Amino acid sequence: MIRINLKRKLHDADGVMDFSVNLNIAEKSFIAVTGDSGSGKTSMLRMIAGLTLPSEGYIDVAGSGWFDSELGINIPTNRRNIGFVFQDYALFPNMTVRENISYANKDKRAVNELLEIMELRELERRYPDKLSGGQKQRVALARALARRPELLLLDEPLSALDSSLRFKMQDELINAHRKFGCTIILVSHDIPGILKMAERIIILERGKIIRDLDTGFINERQAIPDYYSLLIKYSKEKEYGYLA
């Protein structure tokens, strides 16, 4: 079990926002976090990763304390067993595809396996500036998975891709989740993509959880009558008009 209880004052367009999230996540699950811009989604990922310091609370991953304000615990980012894929991929421009992945894991066999799984073998000697958006996304995901993380954090990793490539990369994420068995927390505005990939949806509004939904009930419209209205509200893409 992953237990997260985090508080911090954040700044948004309307001033100071009190971020306060208390969340338990089953190990090896795939959850999605959505909500309007400025609701605290990325800040939550950064706090879990140790890139932003909460003012109080705790992060406990399978009994290992990563952060605890009362006990004075704050494990550095490089000692937290996470993979983090940023929206801009954050690849090292002076390293080839293979070198980017090897940076996270020196085991050649593990790197070769990831090159095969992500269909990057033919691109392993290329530098990031010679890759397409989809290829960069696969390299960033492979590098994140190379650490064999307990927790994989994904911050809008597919937002810059066109529809056809986005669909393909959604399948890649599903396959990676099954293959590596890590817990995934995905931040995204793409509601159809979330429904395809995640088993649970957390909706944030101004730093608070306003809905915690199980996608297993997607066809049970009568069981949760406000389910689709919430999804429609947060869907930003007109091409998915069938949700209306």
PDB file of C-alpha atoms in Angstrom:
ATOM      1  CA  MET A   1       0.000   0.000   0.000  1.00  0.00           C
ATOM      2  CA  ILE A   2       1.130   3.545  -0.817  1.00  0.00           C
ATOM      3  CA  ARG A   3      -0.094   6.089   1.739  1.00  0.00           C
ATOM      4  CA  ILE A   4       0.044   9.774   0.854  1.00  0.00           C
ATOM      5  CA  ASN A   5      -0.994  12.643   3.117  1.00  0.00           C
ATOM      6  CA  LEU A   6       0.351  15.974   1.925  1.00  0.00           C
ATOM      7  CA  LYS A   7      -0.267  19.636   2.687  1.00  0.00           C
ATOM      8  CA  ARG A   8       1.304  22.765   1.240  1.00  0.00           C
ATOM      9  CA  LYS A   9       0.303  26.283   0.271  1.00  0.00           C
ATOM     10  CA  LEU A  10       0.477  26.724  -3.499  1.00  0.00           C
ATOM     11  CA  HIS A  11       0.032  29.793  -5.676  1.00  0.00           C
ATOM     12  CA  ASP A  12      -2.436  29.859  -8.543  1.00  0.00           C
ATOM     13  CA  ALA A  13      -4.200  32.498 -10.654  1.00  0.00           C
ATOM     14  CA  ASP A  14      -6.607  33.244  -7.793  1.00  0.00           C
ATOM     15  CA  GLY A  15      -3.914  33.625  -5.148  1.00  0.00           C
ATOM     16  CA  VAL A  16      -2.862  31.188  -2.432  1.00  0.00           C
ATOM     17  CA  MET A  17      -4.336  27.682  -2.552  1.00  0.00           C
ATOM     18  CA  ASP A  18      -4.277  25.230   0.363  1.00  0.00           C
ATOM     19  CA  PHE A  19      -3.238  21.910  -1.157  1.00  0.00           C
ATOM     20  CA  SER A  20      -4.367  19.019   1.048  1.00  0.00           C
ATOM     21  CA  VAL A  21      -4.517  15.446  -0.272  1.00  0.00           C
ATOM     22  CA  ASN A  22      -4.970  12.212   1.673  1.00  0.00           C
ATOM     23  CA  LEU A  23      -4.799   9.146  -0.547  1.00  0.00           C
ATOM     24  CA  ASN A  24      -4.185   5.400  -0.292  1.00  0.00           C
ATOM     25  CA  ILE A  25      -3.105   3.563  -3.450  1.00  0.00           C
ATOM     26  CA  ALA A  26      -2.938  -0.196  -3.914  1.00  0.00           C
ATOM     27  CA  GLU A  27       0.460  -1.460  -5.044  1.00  0.00           C
ATOM     28  CA  LYS A  28       0.776  -2.292  -8.760  1.00  0.00           C
ATOM     29  CA  SER A  29      -2.356  -0.313  -9.593  1.00  0.00           C
ATOM     30  CA  PHE A  30      -2.747   2.257 -12.389  1.00  0.00           C
ATOM     31  CA  ILE A  31      -4.456   5.455 -11.279  1.00  0.00           C
ATOM     32  CA  ALA A  32      -5.055   8.729 -13.092  1.00  0.00           C
ATOM     33  CA  VAL A  33      -5.245  12.230 -11.630  1.00  0.00           C
ATOM     34  CA  THR A  34      -7.168  14.909 -13.523  1.00  0.00           C
ATOM     35  CA  GLY A  35      -8.713  18.316 -12.931  1.00  0.00           C
ATOM     36  CA  ASP A  36      -8.488  21.886 -14.171  1.00  0.00           C
ATOM     37  CA  SER A  37      -5.127  23.562 -14.724  1.00  0.00           C
ATOM     38  CA  GLY A  38      -3.737  24.824 -11.430  1.00  0.00           C
ATOM     39  CA  SER A  39      -5.593  22.259  -9.312  1.00  0.00           C
ATOM     40  CA  GLY A  40      -2.324  20.848  -7.929  1.00  0.00           C
ATOM     41  CA  LYS A  41      -1.842  17.737 -10.085  1.00  0.00           C
ATOM     42  CA  THR A  42       1.787  18.304 -11.048  1.00  0.00           C
ATOM     43  CA  SER A  43       2.614  19.657  -7.588  1.00  0.00           C
ATOM     44  CA  MET A  44       1.362  16.401  -6.107  1.00  0.00           C
ATOM     45  CA  LEU A  45       3.677  14.375  -8.361  1.00  0.00           C
ATOM     46  CA  ARG A  46       6.603  16.642  -7.490  1.00  0.00           C
ATOM     47  CA  MET A  47       5.968  16.214  -3.770  1.00  0.00           C
ATOM     48  CA  ILE A  48       5.827  12.422  -4.146  1.00  0.00           C
ATOM     49  CA  ALA A  49       9.080  12.534  -6.118  1.00  0.00           C
ATOM     50  CA  GLY A  50      10.800  14.732  -3.542  1.00  0.00           C
ATOM     51  CA  LEU A  51      11.185  17.664  -5.947  1.00  0.00           C
ATOM     52  CA  THR A  52       8.834  19.890  -3.947  1.00  0.00           C
ATOM     53  CA  LEU A  53       8.795  19.869  -0.143  1.00  0.00           C
ATOM     54  CA  PRO A  54       5.368  19.535   1.542  1.00  0.00           C
ATOM     55  CA  SER A  55       4.809  21.697   4.620  1.00  0.00           C
ATOM     56  CA  GLU A  56       3.421  18.699   6.499  1.00  0.00           C
ATOM     57  CA  GLY A  57       2.235  15.134   6.064  1.00  0.00           C
ATOM     58  CA  TYR A  58       3.818  11.852   5.072  1.00  0.00           C
ATOM     59  CA  ILE A  59       4.577   9.519   2.146  1.00  0.00           C
ATOM     60  CA  ASP A  60       4.806   5.814   2.944  1.00  0.00           C
ATOM     61  CA  VAL A  61       5.532   3.303   0.160  1.00  0.00           C
ATOM     62  CA  ALA A  62       5.090  -0.348   1.139  1.00  0.00           C
ATOM     63  CA  GLY A  63       6.143   0.403   4.707  1.00  0.00           C
ATOM     64  CA  SER A  64       9.112   2.570   3.708  1.00  0.00           C
ATOM     65  CA  GLY A  65       8.833   6.174   4.879  1.00  0.00           C
ATOM     66  CA  TRP A  66       9.893   8.606   2.155  1.00  0.00           C
ATOM     67  CA  PHE A  67       8.650  11.715   3.930  1.00  0.00           C
ATOM     68  CA  ASP A  68       7.289  12.425   7.385  1.00  0.00           C
ATOM     69  CA  SER A  69       7.134  15.984   8.668  1.00  0.00           C
ATOM     70  CA  GLU A  70       6.629  14.923  12.300  1.00  0.00           C
ATOM     71  CA  LEU A  71       9.573  12.484  12.291  1.00  0.00           C
ATOM     72  CA  GLY A  72      11.821  14.747  10.225  1.00  0.00           C
ATOM     73  CA  ILE A  73      12.140  12.214   7.393  1.00  0.00           C
ATOM     74  CA  ASN A  74      12.767  13.430   3.835  1.00  0.00           C
ATOM     75  CA  ILE A  75      14.433  10.830   1.599  1.00  0.00           C
ATOM     76  CA  PRO A  76      16.245  12.507  -1.349  1.00  0.00           C
ATOM     77  CA  THR A  77      14.775  12.053  -4.821  1.00  0.00           C
ATOM     78  CA  ASN A  78      17.641   9.840  -5.990  1.00  0.00           C
ATOM     79  CA  ARG A  79      16.936   7.396  -3.135  1.00  0.00           C
ATOM     80  CA  ARG A  80      13.213   7.141  -3.825  1.00  0.00           C
ATOM     81  CA  ASN A  81      12.487   4.180  -6.065  1.00  0.00           C
ATOM     82  CA  ILE A  82      10.580   6.136  -8.700  1.00  0.00           C
ATOM     83  CA  GLY A  83      10.510   6.723 -12.424  1.00  0.00           C
ATOM     84  CA  PHE A  84       9.346  10.164 -13.562  1.00  0.00           C
ATOM     85  CA  VAL A  85       8.315  11.056 -17.123  1.00  0.00           C
ATOM     86  CA  PHE A  86       7.888  14.793 -17.600  1.00  0.00           C
ATOM     87  CA  GLN A  87       5.697  16.421 -20.226  1.00  0.00           C
ATOM     88  CA  ASP A  88       8.801  17.629 -22.111  1.00  0.00           C
ATOM     89  CA  TYR A  89      10.520  14.205 -21.633  1.00  0.00           C
ATOM     90  CA  ALA A  90      13.694  15.830 -20.144  1.00  0.00           C
ATOM     91  CA  LEU A  91      16.076  13.666 -22.194  1.00  0.00           C
ATOM     92  CA  PHE A  92      19.810  14.378 -22.074  1.00  0.00           C
ATOM     93  CA  PRO A  93      20.518  16.063 -25.456  1.00  0.00           C
ATOM     94  CA  ASN A  94      24.195  15.028 -25.505  1.00  0.00           C
ATOM     95  CA  MET A  95      23.392  11.324 -25.012  1.00  0.00           C
ATOM     96  CA  THR A  96      22.166   8.762 -27.519  1.00  0.00           C
ATOM     97  CA  VAL A  97      18.997   6.747 -26.972  1.00  0.00           C
ATOM     98  CA  ARG A  98      21.015   3.890 -25.468  1.00  0.00           C
ATOM     99  CA  GLU A  99      23.044   6.245 -23.271  1.00  0.00           C
ATOM    100  CA  ASN A 100      19.884   7.945 -21.973  1.00  0.00           C
ATOM    101  CA  ILE A 101      18.470   4.589 -20.893  1.00  0.00           C
ATOM    102  CA  SER A 102      21.824   3.327 -19.586  1.00  0.00           C
ATOM    103  CA  TYR A 103      22.076   6.405 -17.373  1.00  0.00           C
ATOM    104  CA  ALA A 104      19.316   4.860 -15.227  1.00  0.00           C
ATOM    105  CA  ASN A 105      20.600   1.268 -15.384  1.00  0.00           C
ATOM    106  CA  LYS A 106      24.110   0.114 -16.301  1.00  0.00           C
ATOM    107  CA  ASP A 107      22.974  -3.488 -16.870  1.00  0.00           C
ATOM    108  CA  LYS A 108      23.353  -4.040 -20.635  1.00  0.00           C
ATOM    109  CA  ARG A 109      20.878  -6.917 -20.634  1.00  0.00           C
ATOM    110  CA  ALA A 110      18.201  -4.748 -18.995  1.00  0.00           C
ATOM    111  CA  VAL A 111      18.873  -1.918 -21.454  1.00  0.00           C
ATOM    112  CA  ASN A 112      18.690  -4.285 -24.412  1.00  0.00           C
ATOM    113  CA  GLU A 113      15.373  -5.647 -23.150  1.00  0.00           C
ATOM    114  CA  LEU A 114      13.914  -2.150 -22.897  1.00  0.00           C
ATOM    115  CA  LEU A 115      15.192  -1.240 -26.364  1.00  0.00           C
ATOM    116  CA  GLU A 116      13.326  -4.257 -27.719  1.00  0.00           C
ATOM    117  CA  ILE A 117      10.127  -3.712 -25.721  1.00  0.00           C
ATOM    118  CA  MET A 118       9.919  -0.048 -26.728  1.00  0.00           C
ATOM    119  CA  GLU A 119      10.930  -0.769 -30.340  1.00  0.00           C
ATOM    120  CA  LEU A 120      13.986   1.472 -30.075  1.00  0.00           C
ATOM    121  CA  ARG A 121      16.685  -0.921 -31.255  1.00  0.00           C
ATOM    122  CA  GLU A 122      17.085   0.793 -34.639  1.00  0.00           C
ATOM    123  CA  LEU A 123      17.255   4.201 -32.951  1.00  0.00           C
ATOM    124  CA  GLU A 124      19.718   3.413 -30.160  1.00  0.00           C
ATOM    125  CA  ARG A 125      22.564   5.473 -31.667  1.00  0.00           C
ATOM    126  CA  ARG A 126      20.447   8.545 -32.377  1.00  0.00           C
ATOM    127  CA  TYR A 127      20.420  11.715 -30.295  1.00  0.00           C
ATOM    128  CA  PRO A 128      17.151  13.234 -29.013  1.00  0.00           C
ATOM    129  CA  ASP A 129      17.119  16.053 -31.571  1.00  0.00           C
ATOM    130  CA  LYS A 130      16.850  13.407 -34.308  1.00  0.00           C
ATOM    131  CA  LEU A 131      13.774  11.749 -32.777  1.00  0.00           C
ATOM    132  CA  SER A 132      10.066  12.343 -33.283  1.00  0.00           C
ATOM    133  CA  GLY A 133       7.788  13.185 -30.372  1.00  0.00           C
ATOM    134  CA  GLY A 134       6.581   9.610 -30.082  1.00  0.00           C
ATOM    135  CA  GLN A 135      10.138   8.253 -30.167  1.00  0.00           C
ATOM    136  CA  LYS A 136      11.215  10.675 -27.433  1.00  0.00           C
ATOM    137  CA  GLN A 137       8.251   9.558 -25.335  1.00  0.00           C
ATOM    138  CA  ARG A 138       9.289   5.918 -25.667  1.00  0.00           C
ATOM    139  CA  VAL A 139      12.881   6.750 -24.694  1.00  0.00           C
ATOM    140  CA  ALA A 140      11.699   8.715 -21.644  1.00  0.00           C
ATOM    141  CA  LEU A 141       9.442   5.837 -20.606  1.00  0.00           C
ATOM    142  CA  ALA A 142      12.214   3.277 -21.149  1.00  0.00           C
ATOM    143  CA  ARG A 143      14.628   5.355 -19.051  1.00  0.00           C
ATOM    144  CA  ALA A 144      12.053   5.657 -16.263  1.00  0.00           C
ATOM    145  CA  LEU A 145      11.387   1.898 -16.324  1.00  0.00           C
ATOM    146  CA  ALA A 146      15.113   1.097 -16.406  1.00  0.00           C
ATOM    147  CA  ARG A 147      15.282   1.831 -12.676  1.00  0.00           C
ATOM    148  CA  ARG A 148      12.687  -0.909 -12.065  1.00  0.00           C
ATOM    149  CA  PRO A 149      10.720   1.635 -10.005  1.00  0.00           C
ATOM    150  CA  GLU A 150       8.121   0.820  -7.398  1.00  0.00           C
ATOM    151  CA  LEU A 151       6.296   3.941  -8.509  1.00  0.00           C
ATOM    152  CA  LEU A 152       6.089   5.441 -12.010  1.00  0.00           C
ATOM    153  CA  LEU A 153       4.956   9.090 -12.165  1.00  0.00           C
ATOM    154  CA  LEU A 154       3.720  10.384 -15.520  1.00  0.00           C
ATOM    155  CA  ASP A 155       3.001  14.090 -16.019  1.00  0.00           C
ATOM    156  CA  GLU A 156       0.940  14.621 -19.202  1.00  0.00           C
ATOM    157  CA  PRO A 157       3.399  12.444 -21.174  1.00  0.00           C
ATOM    158  CA  LEU A 158       1.176  12.119 -24.260  1.00  0.00           C
ATOM    159  CA  SER A 159      -0.300  15.606 -24.546  1.00  0.00           C
ATOM    160  CA  ALA A 160       1.990  16.756 -27.369  1.00  0.00           C
ATOM    161  CA  LEU A 161       1.248  13.754 -29.608  1.00  0.00           C
ATOM    162  CA  ASP A 162      -1.303  13.541 -32.402  1.00  0.00           C
ATOM    163  CA  SER A 163      -4.319  11.264 -31.947  1.00  0.00           C
ATOM    164  CA  SER A 164      -3.027   8.164 -33.777  1.00  0.00           C
ATOM    165  CA  LEU A 165       0.329   8.209 -31.991  1.00  0.00           C
ATOM    166  CA  ARG A 166      -1.336   8.959 -28.663  1.00  0.00           C
ATOM    167  CA  PHE A 167      -3.517   5.847 -29.037  1.00  0.00           C
ATOM    168  CA  LYS A 168      -0.435   3.744 -29.776  1.00  0.00           C
ATOM    169  CA  MET A 169       1.444   5.106 -26.784  1.00  0.00           C
ATOM    170  CA  GLN A 170      -1.532   4.427 -24.539  1.00  0.00           C
ATOM    171  CA  ASP A 171      -1.147   0.775 -25.516  1.00  0.00           C
ATOM    172  CA  GLU A 172       2.582   1.008 -24.755  1.00  0.00           C
ATOM    173  CA  LEU A 173       1.823   2.283 -21.236  1.00  0.00           C
ATOM    174  CA  ILE A 174      -0.706  -0.482 -20.624  1.00  0.00           C
ATOM    175  CA  ASN A 175       1.802  -3.100 -21.793  1.00  0.00           C
ATOM    176  CA  ALA A 176       4.591  -1.568 -19.674  1.00  0.00           C
ATOM    177  CA  HIS A 177       2.350  -1.658 -16.613  1.00  0.00           C
ATOM    178  CA  ARG A 178       1.589  -5.340 -17.169  1.00  0.00           C
ATOM    179  CA  LYS A 179       5.204  -6.194 -17.956  1.00  0.00           C
ATOM    180  CA  PHE A 180       6.913  -4.384 -15.061  1.00  0.00           C
ATOM    181  CA  GLY A 181       4.155  -4.459 -12.443  1.00  0.00           C
ATOM    182  CA  CYS A 182       4.918  -1.052 -10.962  1.00  0.00           C
ATOM    183  CA  THR A 183       2.362   1.346  -9.523  1.00  0.00           C
ATOM    184  CA  ILE A 184       1.532   4.136 -11.984  1.00  0.00           C
ATOM    185  CA  ILE A 185       0.184   7.601 -11.209  1.00  0.00           C
ATOM    186  CA  LEU A 186      -0.715   9.408 -14.428  1.00  0.00           C
ATOM    187  CA  VAL A 187      -1.617  13.102 -14.613  1.00  0.00           C
ATOM    188  CA  SER A 188      -3.721  13.812 -17.686  1.00  0.00           C
ATOM    189  CA  HIS A 189      -6.626  15.846 -19.096  1.00  0.00           C
ATOM    190  CA  ASP A 190      -7.338  13.188 -21.742  1.00  0.00           C
ATOM    191  CA  ILE A 191     -10.473  11.547 -20.311  1.00  0.00           C
ATOM    192  CA  PRO A 192     -10.884   8.854 -23.007  1.00  0.00           C
ATOM    193  CA  GLY A 193      -7.216   7.939 -22.554  1.00  0.00           C
ATOM    194  CA  ILE A 194      -7.637   7.796 -18.792  1.00  0.00           C
ATOM    195  CA  LEU A 195     -10.646   5.504 -19.145  1.00  0.00           C
ATOM    196  CA  LYS A 196      -8.671   3.227 -21.449  1.00  0.00           C
ATOM    197  CA  MET A 197      -5.609   2.931 -19.229  1.00  0.00           C
ATOM    198  CA  ALA A 198      -6.436   3.590 -15.575  1.00  0.00           C
ATOM    199  CA  GLU A 199      -8.511   1.619 -13.098  1.00  0.00           C
ATOM    200  CA  ARG A 200      -9.139   4.589 -10.830  1.00  0.00           C
ATOM    201  CA  ILE A 201      -9.606   8.317 -11.381  1.00  0.00           C
ATOM    202  CA  ILE A 202      -8.802  11.013  -8.827  1.00  0.00           C
ATOM    203  CA  ILE A 203     -10.277  14.443  -9.635  1.00  0.00           C
ATOM    204  CA  LEU A 204      -8.643  17.463  -8.008  1.00  0.00           C
ATOM    205  CA  GLU A 205     -10.113  20.925  -7.609  1.00  0.00           C
ATOM    206  CA  ARG A 206      -8.043  23.696  -6.012  1.00  0.00           C
ATOM    207  CA  GLY A 207      -5.816  21.254  -4.169  1.00  0.00           C
ATOM    208  CA  LYS A 208      -8.560  18.963  -2.866  1.00  0.00           C
ATOM    209  CA  ILE A 209      -9.872  15.578  -4.005  1.00  0.00           C
ATOM    210  CA  ILE A 210     -13.481  16.107  -5.090  1.00  0.00           C
ATOM    211  CA  ARG A 211     -14.063  12.678  -6.646  1.00  0.00           C
ATOM    212  CA  ASP A 212     -12.427   9.244  -6.379  1.00  0.00           C
ATOM    213  CA  LEU A 213     -13.891   7.022  -9.098  1.00  0.00           C
ATOM    214  CA  ASP A 214     -13.430   3.391 -10.106  1.00  0.00           C
ATOM    215  CA  THR A 215     -13.348   3.022 -13.890  1.00  0.00           C
ATOM    216  CA  GLY A 216     -14.654  -0.531 -13.513  1.00  0.00           C
ATOM    217  CA  PHE A 217     -18.112   1.060 -13.235  1.00  0.00           C
ATOM    218  CA  ILE A 218     -17.827   2.883 -16.549  1.00  0.00           C
ATOM    219  CA  ASN A 219     -20.944   1.177 -17.932  1.00  0.00           C
ATOM    220  CA  GLU A 220     -22.950   1.562 -14.727  1.00  0.00           C
ATOM    221  CA  ARG A 221     -24.356   4.999 -15.557  1.00  0.00           C
ATOM    222  CA  GLN A 222     -27.282   4.638 -13.172  1.00  0.00           C
ATOM    223  CA  ALA A 223     -25.062   3.556 -10.263  1.00  0.00           C
ATOM    224  CA  ILE A 224     -23.166   6.830 -10.312  1.00  0.00           C
ATOM    225  CA  PRO A 225     -25.321   9.340 -12.235  1.00  0.00           C
ATOM    226  CA  ASP A 226     -22.827  12.221 -11.988  1.00  0.00           C
ATOM    227  CA  TYR A 227     -19.948  10.110 -13.367  1.00  0.00           C
ATOM    228  CA  TYR A 228     -20.291  11.125 -17.008  1.00  0.00           C
ATOM    229  CA  SER A 229     -21.062  14.754 -16.231  1.00  0.00           C
ATOM    230  CA  LEU A 230     -17.764  14.951 -14.324  1.00  0.00           C
ATOM    231  CA  LEU A 231     -15.855  13.325 -17.158  1.00  0.00           C
ATOM    232  CA  ILE A 232     -17.442  15.611 -19.733  1.00  0.00           C
ATOM    233  CA  LYS A 233     -16.533  18.631 -17.618  1.00  0.00           C
ATOM    234  CA  TYR A 234     -12.863  17.668 -17.604  1.00  0.00           C
ATOM    235  CA  SER A 235     -12.639  16.422 -21.185  1.00  0.00           C
ATOM    236  CA  LYS A 236     -10.817  19.057 -23.236  1.00  0.00           C
ATOM    237  CA  GLU A 237     -10.904  17.398 -26.643  1.00  0.00           C
ATOM    238  CA  LYS A 238     -13.800  18.132 -29.010  1.00  0.00           C
ATOM    239  CA  GLU A 239     -12.991  15.045 -31.099  1.00  0.00           C
ATOM    240  CA  TYR A 240     -14.466  12.876 -28.339  1.00  0.00           C
ATOM    241  CA  GLY A 241     -17.990  14.175 -28.819  1.00  0.00           C
ATOM    242  CA  TYR A 242     -19.454  10.732 -28.134  1.00  0.00           C
ATOM    243  CA  LEU A 243     -18.999  11.416 -24.413  1.00  0.00           C
ATOM    244  CA  ALA A 244     -21.643  14.129 -24.512  1.00  0.00           C
TER     245      ALA A 244
END
